[in-house]
Amino acid sequence: MEDTIILYPSPGMGHLVPMVELGKLILNHNPSFSIIILITTAPFDTGSTSSYIKRVTVATPSVHFHHLPTISPPSTTSLDNIAALAFELPWLYNSNLHHALQTMISQKSRPTASIIDFFCNSSFEVFTSLDIPTYYFFTSSASSLSALLSLPKTHQILLEKNKDPNTPIEFPGVPPIPTPDLPGPILDTEGIAYKSFFGTAINMVKSTGILTNTCHAFEPRAVKAISDGLCTPNLPTPSVYCIGPIVANSDEDHEHECLRWLDSQPSRSVVFLCLVVRGCSKQSN
């Protein structure tokens, strides 16, 4: 019987594509494995994934997609609060997830391991309750991971900084960050999103390990700080694996016009602003 690894991304292309590329990376090193990617549906538009899933299924037969039954839209979280909603959705899917995993186990195809998107933190207890070793896939940088893992340690500091924002806050291995420049969900220490990030940091320490989409040469200070336990004092130091950068290959044979434009600009004359999927920036910035 082939070993099966479960991958559990958040809804939408922005989280599905990195998880698929992770599955391909695993298969490159272990071709005998079988990858099952669990698909959930968000109550807001995340873009169609059906054509992408079909292409992957044809090109990589060892990657299988399992759609969990759709759940009713959440009623307690505002759809405007995307960060809080991203954490709440997997929690609503926990019952369907548990049933799907039990079905696999009853068919004598117990997963060897699971890798969950950090937004799917609420599923951690579902996997571990079934004795399935569980890893987290952190799709961002090691610097961001350092800040996340440090939340239990810096909670009181954040409360104080909210009262006096003049002094920057320090995360291990990361340059000091002025408090007003921190993400909004981190500043709102009473909000659902902050509490979800906090809970994720706690569970990450308990997990089998953390995979992060970076490489050691990019962020040696942040990676070392995490590995040395500076982010999680008095707690177990999680095993961190730098597996990036994971980037999907383009289906296009020609170079995009924006890259040609970029190559024609003077050196150091362009500022790159990354807004991720649903990010935004103030007009003054």
PDB file of C-alpha atoms in Angstrom:
ATOM      1  CA  MET A   1       0.000   0.000   0.000  1.00  0.00           C
ATOM      2  CA  GLU A   2       1.418   3.407  -1.013  1.00  0.00           C
ATOM      3  CA  ASP A   3       2.008   6.091   1.593  1.00  0.00           C
ATOM      4  CA  THR A   4      -0.511   8.919   1.473  1.00  0.00           C
ATOM      5  CA  ILE A   5       0.072  12.508   2.543  1.00  0.00           C
ATOM      6  CA  ILE A   6      -2.871  14.845   3.120  1.00  0.00           C
ATOM      7  CA  LEU A   7      -2.463  18.499   2.135  1.00  0.00           C
ATOM      8  CA  TYR A   8      -5.053  20.947   3.463  1.00  0.00           C
ATOM      9  CA  PRO A   9      -4.947  24.470   1.953  1.00  0.00           C
ATOM     10  CA  SER A  10      -7.186  27.445   2.599  1.00  0.00           C
ATOM     11  CA  PRO A  11      -9.744  28.177  -0.146  1.00  0.00           C
ATOM     12  CA  GLY A  12      -8.702  30.050  -3.268  1.00  0.00           C
ATOM     13  CA  MET A  13      -5.898  30.010  -5.810  1.00  0.00           C
ATOM     14  CA  GLY A  14      -3.512  32.002  -3.637  1.00  0.00           C
ATOM     15  CA  HIS A  15      -3.268  29.135  -1.138  1.00  0.00           C
ATOM     16  CA  LEU A  16      -4.085  26.209  -3.427  1.00  0.00           C
ATOM     17  CA  VAL A  17      -1.232  26.776  -5.902  1.00  0.00           C
ATOM     18  CA  PRO A  18       1.579  26.804  -3.274  1.00  0.00           C
ATOM     19  CA  MET A  19       0.118  23.654  -1.700  1.00  0.00           C
ATOM     20  CA  VAL A  20      -0.010  21.903  -5.087  1.00  0.00           C
ATOM     21  CA  GLU A  21       3.593  22.925  -5.768  1.00  0.00           C
ATOM     22  CA  LEU A  22       4.520  21.534  -2.353  1.00  0.00           C
ATOM     23  CA  GLY A  23       2.865  18.254  -3.319  1.00  0.00           C
ATOM     24  CA  LYS A  24       4.901  18.164  -6.538  1.00  0.00           C
ATOM     25  CA  LEU A  25       8.073  18.836  -4.553  1.00  0.00           C
ATOM     26  CA  ILE A  26       7.306  15.923  -2.233  1.00  0.00           C
ATOM     27  CA  LEU A  27       6.722  13.645  -5.231  1.00  0.00           C
ATOM     28  CA  ASN A  28      10.025  14.711  -6.786  1.00  0.00           C
ATOM     29  CA  HIS A  29      11.802  13.373  -3.716  1.00  0.00           C
ATOM     30  CA  ASN A  30       9.436  10.450  -3.030  1.00  0.00           C
ATOM     31  CA  PRO A  31       7.705   9.337  -6.264  1.00  0.00           C
ATOM     32  CA  SER A  32       6.027   6.413  -4.491  1.00  0.00           C
ATOM     33  CA  PHE A  33       3.903   8.721  -2.337  1.00  0.00           C
ATOM     34  CA  SER A  34       0.301   9.608  -3.090  1.00  0.00           C
ATOM     35  CA  ILE A  35      -0.873  13.159  -2.431  1.00  0.00           C
ATOM     36  CA  ILE A  36      -4.475  13.987  -1.490  1.00  0.00           C
ATOM     37  CA  ILE A  37      -5.390  17.674  -1.453  1.00  0.00           C
ATOM     38  CA  LEU A  38      -8.562  18.552   0.443  1.00  0.00           C
ATOM     39  CA  ILE A  39     -10.636  21.283  -1.202  1.00  0.00           C
ATOM     40  CA  THR A  40     -13.020  23.587   0.650  1.00  0.00           C
ATOM     41  CA  THR A  41     -15.268  26.350  -0.662  1.00  0.00           C
ATOM     42  CA  ALA A  42     -15.356  29.901   0.693  1.00  0.00           C
ATOM     43  CA  PRO A  43     -18.582  31.953   0.933  1.00  0.00           C
ATOM     44  CA  PHE A  44     -16.890  34.741  -1.034  1.00  0.00           C
ATOM     45  CA  ASP A  45     -15.352  34.887  -4.495  1.00  0.00           C
ATOM     46  CA  THR A  46     -11.852  33.392  -4.504  1.00  0.00           C
ATOM     47  CA  GLY A  47     -11.710  32.801  -8.246  1.00  0.00           C
ATOM     48  CA  SER A  48     -12.436  29.561 -10.063  1.00  0.00           C
ATOM     49  CA  THR A  49     -10.061  26.689  -9.350  1.00  0.00           C
ATOM     50  CA  SER A  50     -11.767  23.982 -11.436  1.00  0.00           C
ATOM     51  CA  SER A  51      -9.721  24.416 -14.628  1.00  0.00           C
ATOM     52  CA  TYR A  52      -6.488  24.552 -12.629  1.00  0.00           C
ATOM     53  CA  ILE A  53      -7.397  21.381 -10.725  1.00  0.00           C
ATOM     54  CA  LYS A  54      -8.159  19.590 -14.009  1.00  0.00           C
ATOM     55  CA  ARG A  55      -4.762  20.571 -15.441  1.00  0.00           C
ATOM     56  CA  VAL A  56      -2.930  19.346 -12.354  1.00  0.00           C
ATOM     57  CA  THR A  57      -4.878  16.069 -12.298  1.00  0.00           C
ATOM     58  CA  VAL A  58      -3.893  15.334 -15.902  1.00  0.00           C
ATOM     59  CA  ALA A  59      -0.262  16.423 -15.543  1.00  0.00           C
ATOM     60  CA  THR A  60       0.397  14.832 -12.126  1.00  0.00           C
ATOM     61  CA  PRO A  61      -1.660  11.635 -11.621  1.00  0.00           C
ATOM     62  CA  SER A  62      -0.235  11.073  -8.124  1.00  0.00           C
ATOM     63  CA  VAL A  63      -1.955  14.263  -6.936  1.00  0.00           C
ATOM     64  CA  HIS A  64      -5.617  13.675  -6.102  1.00  0.00           C
ATOM     65  CA  PHE A  65      -8.234  16.243  -5.077  1.00  0.00           C
ATOM     66  CA  HIS A  66     -10.985  15.502  -2.566  1.00  0.00           C
ATOM     67  CA  HIS A  67     -13.783  18.072  -2.233  1.00  0.00           C
ATOM     68  CA  LEU A  68     -15.237  18.294   1.256  1.00  0.00           C
ATOM     69  CA  PRO A  69     -19.031  18.852   1.332  1.00  0.00           C
ATOM     70  CA  THR A  70     -19.892  22.552   1.248  1.00  0.00           C
ATOM     71  CA  ILE A  71     -20.919  24.109   4.553  1.00  0.00           C
ATOM     72  CA  SER A  72     -23.385  26.901   5.300  1.00  0.00           C
ATOM     73  CA  PRO A  73     -21.868  30.411   5.328  1.00  0.00           C
ATOM     74  CA  PRO A  74     -20.710  31.583   8.758  1.00  0.00           C
ATOM     75  CA  SER A  75     -23.094  33.837  10.642  1.00  0.00           C
ATOM     76  CA  THR A  76     -20.893  35.097  13.470  1.00  0.00           C
ATOM     77  CA  THR A  77     -18.015  36.601  11.507  1.00  0.00           C
ATOM     78  CA  SER A  78     -18.375  39.579   9.197  1.00  0.00           C
ATOM     79  CA  LEU A  79     -17.432  38.790   5.610  1.00  0.00           C
ATOM     80  CA  ASP A  80     -15.528  42.075   5.663  1.00  0.00           C
ATOM     81  CA  ASN A  81     -13.070  40.666   8.214  1.00  0.00           C
ATOM     82  CA  ILE A  82     -11.126  38.447   5.831  1.00  0.00           C
ATOM     83  CA  ALA A  83      -8.415  37.385   8.305  1.00  0.00           C
ATOM     84  CA  ALA A  84     -10.944  36.259  10.919  1.00  0.00           C
ATOM     85  CA  LEU A  85     -13.044  34.533   8.268  1.00  0.00           C
ATOM     86  CA  ALA A  86     -10.013  32.678   6.898  1.00  0.00           C
ATOM     87  CA  PHE A  87      -9.525  31.089  10.324  1.00  0.00           C
ATOM     88  CA  GLU A  88     -13.231  30.455  10.939  1.00  0.00           C
ATOM     89  CA  LEU A  89     -13.945  28.566   7.701  1.00  0.00           C
ATOM     90  CA  PRO A  90     -11.734  25.533   8.471  1.00  0.00           C
ATOM     91  CA  TRP A  91     -13.341  25.316  11.916  1.00  0.00           C
ATOM     92  CA  LEU A  92     -16.755  25.060  10.263  1.00  0.00           C
ATOM     93  CA  TYR A  93     -15.398  22.284   8.040  1.00  0.00           C
ATOM     94  CA  ASN A  94     -14.010  20.238  10.951  1.00  0.00           C
ATOM     95  CA  SER A  95     -16.946  17.815  11.076  1.00  0.00           C
ATOM     96  CA  ASN A  96     -16.711  17.067   7.344  1.00  0.00           C
ATOM     97  CA  LEU A  97     -12.941  16.786   7.626  1.00  0.00           C
ATOM     98  CA  HIS A  98     -13.180  14.301  10.493  1.00  0.00           C
ATOM     99  CA  HIS A  99     -15.659  12.174   8.545  1.00  0.00           C
ATOM    100  CA  ALA A 100     -13.424  12.160   5.445  1.00  0.00           C
ATOM    101  CA  LEU A 101     -10.374  11.104   7.454  1.00  0.00           C
ATOM    102  CA  GLN A 102     -12.281   8.375   9.279  1.00  0.00           C
ATOM    103  CA  THR A 103     -13.455   7.039   5.914  1.00  0.00           C
ATOM    104  CA  MET A 104      -9.859   6.853   4.686  1.00  0.00           C
ATOM    105  CA  ILE A 105      -8.767   5.064   7.843  1.00  0.00           C
ATOM    106  CA  SER A 106     -11.660   2.573   7.660  1.00  0.00           C
ATOM    107  CA  GLN A 107     -10.609   1.753   4.103  1.00  0.00           C
ATOM    108  CA  LYS A 108      -7.139   0.925   5.427  1.00  0.00           C
ATOM    109  CA  SER A 109      -5.566   3.953   3.777  1.00  0.00           C
ATOM    110  CA  ARG A 110      -4.463   5.798   6.917  1.00  0.00           C
ATOM    111  CA  PRO A 111      -2.530   8.939   5.941  1.00  0.00           C
ATOM    112  CA  THR A 112       1.171   8.845   6.722  1.00  0.00           C
ATOM    113  CA  ALA A 113       1.187  12.562   7.518  1.00  0.00           C
ATOM    114  CA  SER A 114      -0.764  15.766   6.997  1.00  0.00           C
ATOM    115  CA  ILE A 115       0.394  19.254   6.062  1.00  0.00           C
ATOM    116  CA  ILE A 116      -2.026  22.063   6.843  1.00  0.00           C
ATOM    117  CA  ASP A 117      -2.143  25.711   5.810  1.00  0.00           C
ATOM    118  CA  PHE A 118      -1.586  27.870   8.890  1.00  0.00           C
ATOM    119  CA  PHE A 119      -5.061  29.369   8.369  1.00  0.00           C
ATOM    120  CA  CYS A 120      -6.387  25.806   8.865  1.00  0.00           C
ATOM    121  CA  ASN A 121      -5.150  25.801  12.456  1.00  0.00           C
ATOM    122  CA  SER A 122      -8.530  24.622  13.796  1.00  0.00           C
ATOM    123  CA  SER A 123      -8.023  21.333  11.928  1.00  0.00           C
ATOM    124  CA  PHE A 124      -4.863  20.566  13.928  1.00  0.00           C
ATOM    125  CA  GLU A 125      -6.798  18.851  16.709  1.00  0.00           C
ATOM    126  CA  VAL A 126      -8.829  16.835  14.181  1.00  0.00           C
ATOM    127  CA  PHE A 127      -5.695  15.354  12.625  1.00  0.00           C
ATOM    128  CA  THR A 128      -3.869  14.783  15.904  1.00  0.00           C
ATOM    129  CA  SER A 129      -6.944  13.186  17.513  1.00  0.00           C
ATOM    130  CA  LEU A 130      -6.653  10.517  14.809  1.00  0.00           C
ATOM    131  CA  ASP A 131      -2.917  10.097  15.477  1.00  0.00           C
ATOM    132  CA  ILE A 132      -1.916  11.601  12.126  1.00  0.00           C
ATOM    133  CA  PRO A 133       1.457  13.425  12.314  1.00  0.00           C
ATOM    134  CA  THR A 134       0.740  17.030  11.359  1.00  0.00           C
ATOM    135  CA  TYR A 135       2.972  19.716   9.879  1.00  0.00           C
ATOM    136  CA  TYR A 136       2.169  23.364   9.214  1.00  0.00           C
ATOM    137  CA  PHE A 137       2.869  24.979   5.840  1.00  0.00           C
ATOM    138  CA  PHE A 138       3.651  28.667   6.351  1.00  0.00           C
ATOM    139  CA  THR A 139       3.428  30.238   2.902  1.00  0.00           C
ATOM    140  CA  SER A 140       5.166  33.470   3.903  1.00  0.00           C
ATOM    141  CA  SER A 141       8.687  34.396   5.022  1.00  0.00           C
ATOM    142  CA  ALA A 142      10.735  33.223   7.998  1.00  0.00           C
ATOM    143  CA  SER A 143      10.607  36.794   9.333  1.00  0.00           C
ATOM    144  CA  SER A 144       6.806  36.651   9.400  1.00  0.00           C
ATOM    145  CA  LEU A 145       6.993  33.206  11.002  1.00  0.00           C
ATOM    146  CA  SER A 146       9.265  34.607  13.711  1.00  0.00           C
ATOM    147  CA  ALA A 147       6.694  37.294  14.485  1.00  0.00           C
ATOM    148  CA  LEU A 148       3.847  34.772  14.563  1.00  0.00           C
ATOM    149  CA  LEU A 149       5.631  32.286  16.831  1.00  0.00           C
ATOM    150  CA  SER A 150       6.601  35.155  19.149  1.00  0.00           C
ATOM    151  CA  LEU A 151       3.008  36.257  19.813  1.00  0.00           C
ATOM    152  CA  PRO A 152       2.641  34.385  23.142  1.00  0.00           C
ATOM    153  CA  LYS A 153       5.902  35.986  24.289  1.00  0.00           C
ATOM    154  CA  THR A 154       5.132  39.486  23.010  1.00  0.00           C
ATOM    155  CA  HIS A 155       1.437  39.615  23.941  1.00  0.00           C
ATOM    156  CA  GLN A 156       1.950  41.831  26.982  1.00  0.00           C
ATOM    157  CA  ILE A 157       4.389  44.004  25.040  1.00  0.00           C
ATOM    158  CA  LEU A 158       1.799  44.506  22.304  1.00  0.00           C
ATOM    159  CA  LEU A 159      -0.757  45.597  24.889  1.00  0.00           C
ATOM    160  CA  GLU A 160       1.698  48.188  26.198  1.00  0.00           C
ATOM    161  CA  LYS A 161       2.761  49.338  22.728  1.00  0.00           C
ATOM    162  CA  ASN A 162      -0.847  49.998  21.780  1.00  0.00           C
ATOM    163  CA  LYS A 163      -0.860  52.572  24.562  1.00  0.00           C
ATOM    164  CA  ASP A 164       2.563  53.976  23.605  1.00  0.00           C
ATOM    165  CA  PRO A 165       3.283  53.318  19.906  1.00  0.00           C
ATOM    166  CA  ASN A 166       6.490  55.389  19.786  1.00  0.00           C
ATOM    167  CA  THR A 167       8.857  52.538  20.638  1.00  0.00           C
ATOM    168  CA  PRO A 168       9.340  49.854  17.937  1.00  0.00           C
ATOM    169  CA  ILE A 169       8.603  46.239  18.768  1.00  0.00           C
ATOM    170  CA  GLU A 170      11.296  43.602  18.267  1.00  0.00           C
ATOM    171  CA  PHE A 171      10.811  40.050  17.035  1.00  0.00           C
ATOM    172  CA  PRO A 172      13.816  37.666  17.131  1.00  0.00           C
ATOM    173  CA  GLY A 173      15.920  37.821  13.978  1.00  0.00           C
ATOM    174  CA  VAL A 174      13.874  40.683  12.531  1.00  0.00           C
ATOM    175  CA  PRO A 175      14.686  44.432  12.428  1.00  0.00           C
ATOM    176  CA  PRO A 176      12.608  46.508  14.885  1.00  0.00           C
ATOM    177  CA  ILE A 177       9.145  47.335  13.543  1.00  0.00           C
ATOM    178  CA  PRO A 178       7.266  50.531  14.505  1.00  0.00           C
ATOM    179  CA  THR A 179       4.029  49.494  16.167  1.00  0.00           C
ATOM    180  CA  PRO A 180       1.777  51.407  13.711  1.00  0.00           C
ATOM    181  CA  ASP A 181       3.356  49.427  10.848  1.00  0.00           C
ATOM    182  CA  LEU A 182       2.226  46.062  12.233  1.00  0.00           C
ATOM    183  CA  PRO A 183      -0.734  44.372  10.477  1.00  0.00           C
ATOM    184  CA  GLY A 184      -4.115  45.526  11.754  1.00  0.00           C
ATOM    185  CA  PRO A 185      -5.175  42.076  13.060  1.00  0.00           C
ATOM    186  CA  ILE A 186      -2.033  41.958  15.238  1.00  0.00           C
ATOM    187  CA  LEU A 187      -2.746  45.371  16.737  1.00  0.00           C
ATOM    188  CA  ASP A 188      -6.340  44.447  17.616  1.00  0.00           C
ATOM    189  CA  THR A 189      -5.456  42.150  20.501  1.00  0.00           C
ATOM    190  CA  GLU A 190      -9.130  41.663  21.393  1.00  0.00           C
ATOM    191  CA  GLY A 191     -10.160  40.696  17.869  1.00  0.00           C
ATOM    192  CA  ILE A 192     -11.000  37.235  16.533  1.00  0.00           C
ATOM    193  CA  ALA A 193      -8.148  37.333  14.023  1.00  0.00           C
ATOM    194  CA  TYR A 194      -5.516  38.107  16.673  1.00  0.00           C
ATOM    195  CA  LYS A 195      -6.776  35.343  18.945  1.00  0.00           C
ATOM    196  CA  SER A 196      -6.667  32.957  15.968  1.00  0.00           C
ATOM    197  CA  PHE A 197      -3.068  33.913  15.152  1.00  0.00           C
ATOM    198  CA  PHE A 198      -2.224  33.481  18.840  1.00  0.00           C
ATOM    199  CA  GLY A 199      -3.780  29.997  18.906  1.00  0.00           C
ATOM    200  CA  THR A 200      -1.936  29.072  15.722  1.00  0.00           C
ATOM    201  CA  ALA A 201       1.379  29.997  17.335  1.00  0.00           C
ATOM    202  CA  ILE A 202       0.572  27.730  20.292  1.00  0.00           C
ATOM    203  CA  ASN A 203      -0.319  24.752  18.088  1.00  0.00           C
ATOM    204  CA  MET A 204       2.652  25.215  15.770  1.00  0.00           C
ATOM    205  CA  VAL A 205       4.950  24.510  18.703  1.00  0.00           C
ATOM    206  CA  LYS A 206       3.078  21.234  19.328  1.00  0.00           C
ATOM    207  CA  SER A 207       3.202  20.144  15.677  1.00  0.00           C
ATOM    208  CA  THR A 208       5.553  17.664  14.048  1.00  0.00           C
ATOM    209  CA  GLY A 209       7.229  20.536  12.213  1.00  0.00           C
ATOM    210  CA  ILE A 210       6.823  23.735  10.202  1.00  0.00           C
ATOM    211  CA  LEU A 211       7.504  24.083   6.489  1.00  0.00           C
ATOM    212  CA  THR A 212       8.145  27.658   5.376  1.00  0.00           C
ATOM    213  CA  ASN A 213       8.295  29.037   1.853  1.00  0.00           C
ATOM    214  CA  THR A 214      11.795  30.504   2.052  1.00  0.00           C
ATOM    215  CA  CYS A 215      15.418  29.370   1.994  1.00  0.00           C
ATOM    216  CA  HIS A 216      18.052  29.767   4.697  1.00  0.00           C
ATOM    217  CA  ALA A 217      20.245  32.015   2.538  1.00  0.00           C
ATOM    218  CA  PHE A 218      17.417  34.545   2.185  1.00  0.00           C
ATOM    219  CA  GLU A 219      16.745  34.971   5.903  1.00  0.00           C
ATOM    220  CA  PRO A 220      19.558  33.436   7.970  1.00  0.00           C
ATOM    221  CA  ARG A 221      18.917  35.602  11.048  1.00  0.00           C
ATOM    222  CA  ALA A 222      15.209  34.830  11.266  1.00  0.00           C
ATOM    223  CA  VAL A 223      15.703  31.103  10.603  1.00  0.00           C
ATOM    224  CA  LYS A 224      18.437  30.897  13.258  1.00  0.00           C
ATOM    225  CA  ALA A 225      16.326  32.783  15.794  1.00  0.00           C
ATOM    226  CA  ILE A 226      13.458  30.322  15.324  1.00  0.00           C
ATOM    227  CA  SER A 227      15.739  27.262  15.412  1.00  0.00           C
ATOM    228  CA  ASP A 228      17.512  28.523  18.545  1.00  0.00           C
ATOM    229  CA  GLY A 229      14.183  28.824  20.365  1.00  0.00           C
ATOM    230  CA  LEU A 230      14.343  32.610  20.754  1.00  0.00           C
ATOM    231  CA  CYS A 231      10.740  32.942  19.552  1.00  0.00           C
ATOM    232  CA  THR A 232       9.397  30.274  21.890  1.00  0.00           C
ATOM    233  CA  PRO A 233      11.239  30.529  25.231  1.00  0.00           C
ATOM    234  CA  ASN A 234      10.230  27.919  27.822  1.00  0.00           C
ATOM    235  CA  LEU A 235       8.429  25.993  25.076  1.00  0.00           C
ATOM    236  CA  PRO A 236       9.560  23.190  22.752  1.00  0.00           C
ATOM    237  CA  THR A 237      11.429  24.499  19.714  1.00  0.00           C
ATOM    238  CA  PRO A 238       9.565  23.416  16.578  1.00  0.00           C
ATOM    239  CA  SER A 239      11.469  21.803  13.723  1.00  0.00           C
ATOM    240  CA  VAL A 240      11.533  24.304  10.850  1.00  0.00           C
ATOM    241  CA  TYR A 241      12.177  23.253   7.250  1.00  0.00           C
ATOM    242  CA  CYS A 242      13.007  25.912   4.652  1.00  0.00           C
ATOM    243  CA  ILE A 243      11.622  24.468   1.426  1.00  0.00           C
ATOM    244  CA  GLY A 244      11.290  27.547  -0.761  1.00  0.00           C
ATOM    245  CA  PRO A 245      10.960  29.546  -2.656  1.00  0.00           C
ATOM    246  CA  ILE A 246       8.128  27.509  -4.149  1.00  0.00           C
ATOM    247  CA  VAL A 247       6.957  29.170  -7.355  1.00  0.00           C
ATOM    248  CA  ALA A 248       4.567  27.725  -9.920  1.00  0.00           C
ATOM    249  CA  ASN A 249       5.903  27.505 -13.463  1.00  0.00           C
ATOM    250  CA  SER A 250       4.061  29.724 -15.921  1.00  0.00           C
ATOM    251  CA  ASP A 251       2.108  28.056 -18.715  1.00  0.00           C
ATOM    252  CA  GLU A 252       3.152  30.892 -21.005  1.00  0.00           C
ATOM    253  CA  ASP A 253       6.110  30.455 -23.350  1.00  0.00           C
ATOM    254  CA  HIS A 254       6.802  34.184 -23.612  1.00  0.00           C
ATOM    255  CA  GLU A 255       7.953  36.710 -21.045  1.00  0.00           C
ATOM    256  CA  HIS A 256       5.217  38.903 -19.592  1.00  0.00           C
ATOM    257  CA  GLU A 257       5.271  42.521 -20.755  1.00  0.00           C
ATOM    258  CA  CYS A 258       5.547  43.789 -17.167  1.00  0.00           C
ATOM    259  CA  LEU A 259       8.912  42.019 -16.841  1.00  0.00           C
ATOM    260  CA  ARG A 260      10.143  43.584 -20.076  1.00  0.00           C
ATOM    261  CA  TRP A 261       9.082  46.981 -18.735  1.00  0.00           C
ATOM    262  CA  LEU A 262      10.875  46.298 -15.443  1.00  0.00           C
ATOM    263  CA  ASP A 263      14.099  45.348 -17.233  1.00  0.00           C
ATOM    264  CA  SER A 264      14.042  48.679 -19.071  1.00  0.00           C
ATOM    265  CA  GLN A 265      13.920  50.801 -15.890  1.00  0.00           C
ATOM    266  CA  PRO A 266      17.002  52.375 -14.267  1.00  0.00           C
ATOM    267  CA  SER A 267      18.599  50.383 -11.461  1.00  0.00           C
ATOM    268  CA  ARG A 268      16.929  50.848  -8.040  1.00  0.00           C
ATOM    269  CA  SER A 269      14.199  53.072  -9.477  1.00  0.00           C
ATOM    270  CA  VAL A 270      11.216  50.757  -8.879  1.00  0.00           C
ATOM    271  CA  VAL A 271       9.500  49.982  -5.572  1.00  0.00           C
ATOM    272  CA  PHE A 272       7.706  46.626  -5.464  1.00  0.00           C
ATOM    273  CA  LEU A 273       4.539  46.658  -3.346  1.00  0.00           C
ATOM    274  CA  CYS A 274       3.077  43.204  -2.702  1.00  0.00           C
ATOM    275  CA  LEU A 275      -0.587  43.279  -1.661  1.00  0.00           C
ATOM    276  CA  VAL A 276      -1.076  39.472  -1.707  1.00  0.00           C
ATOM    277  CA  VAL A 277      -4.585  38.300  -2.589  1.00  0.00           C
ATOM    278  CA  ARG A 278      -6.785  40.717  -0.666  1.00  0.00           C
ATOM    279  CA  GLY A 279      -4.289  43.238   0.615  1.00  0.00           C
ATOM    280  CA  CYS A 280      -4.572  47.003   0.360  1.00  0.00           C
ATOM    281  CA  SER A 281      -2.502  50.096   0.993  1.00  0.00           C
ATOM    282  CA  LYS A 282      -3.419  53.614   2.029  1.00  0.00           C
ATOM    283  CA  GLN A 283      -3.399  56.132  -0.819  1.00  0.00           C
ATOM    284  CA  SER A 284      -0.784  58.234   0.997  1.00  0.00           C
ATOM    285  CA  ASN A 285       1.640  55.296   0.892  1.00  0.00           C
TER     286      ASN A 285
END
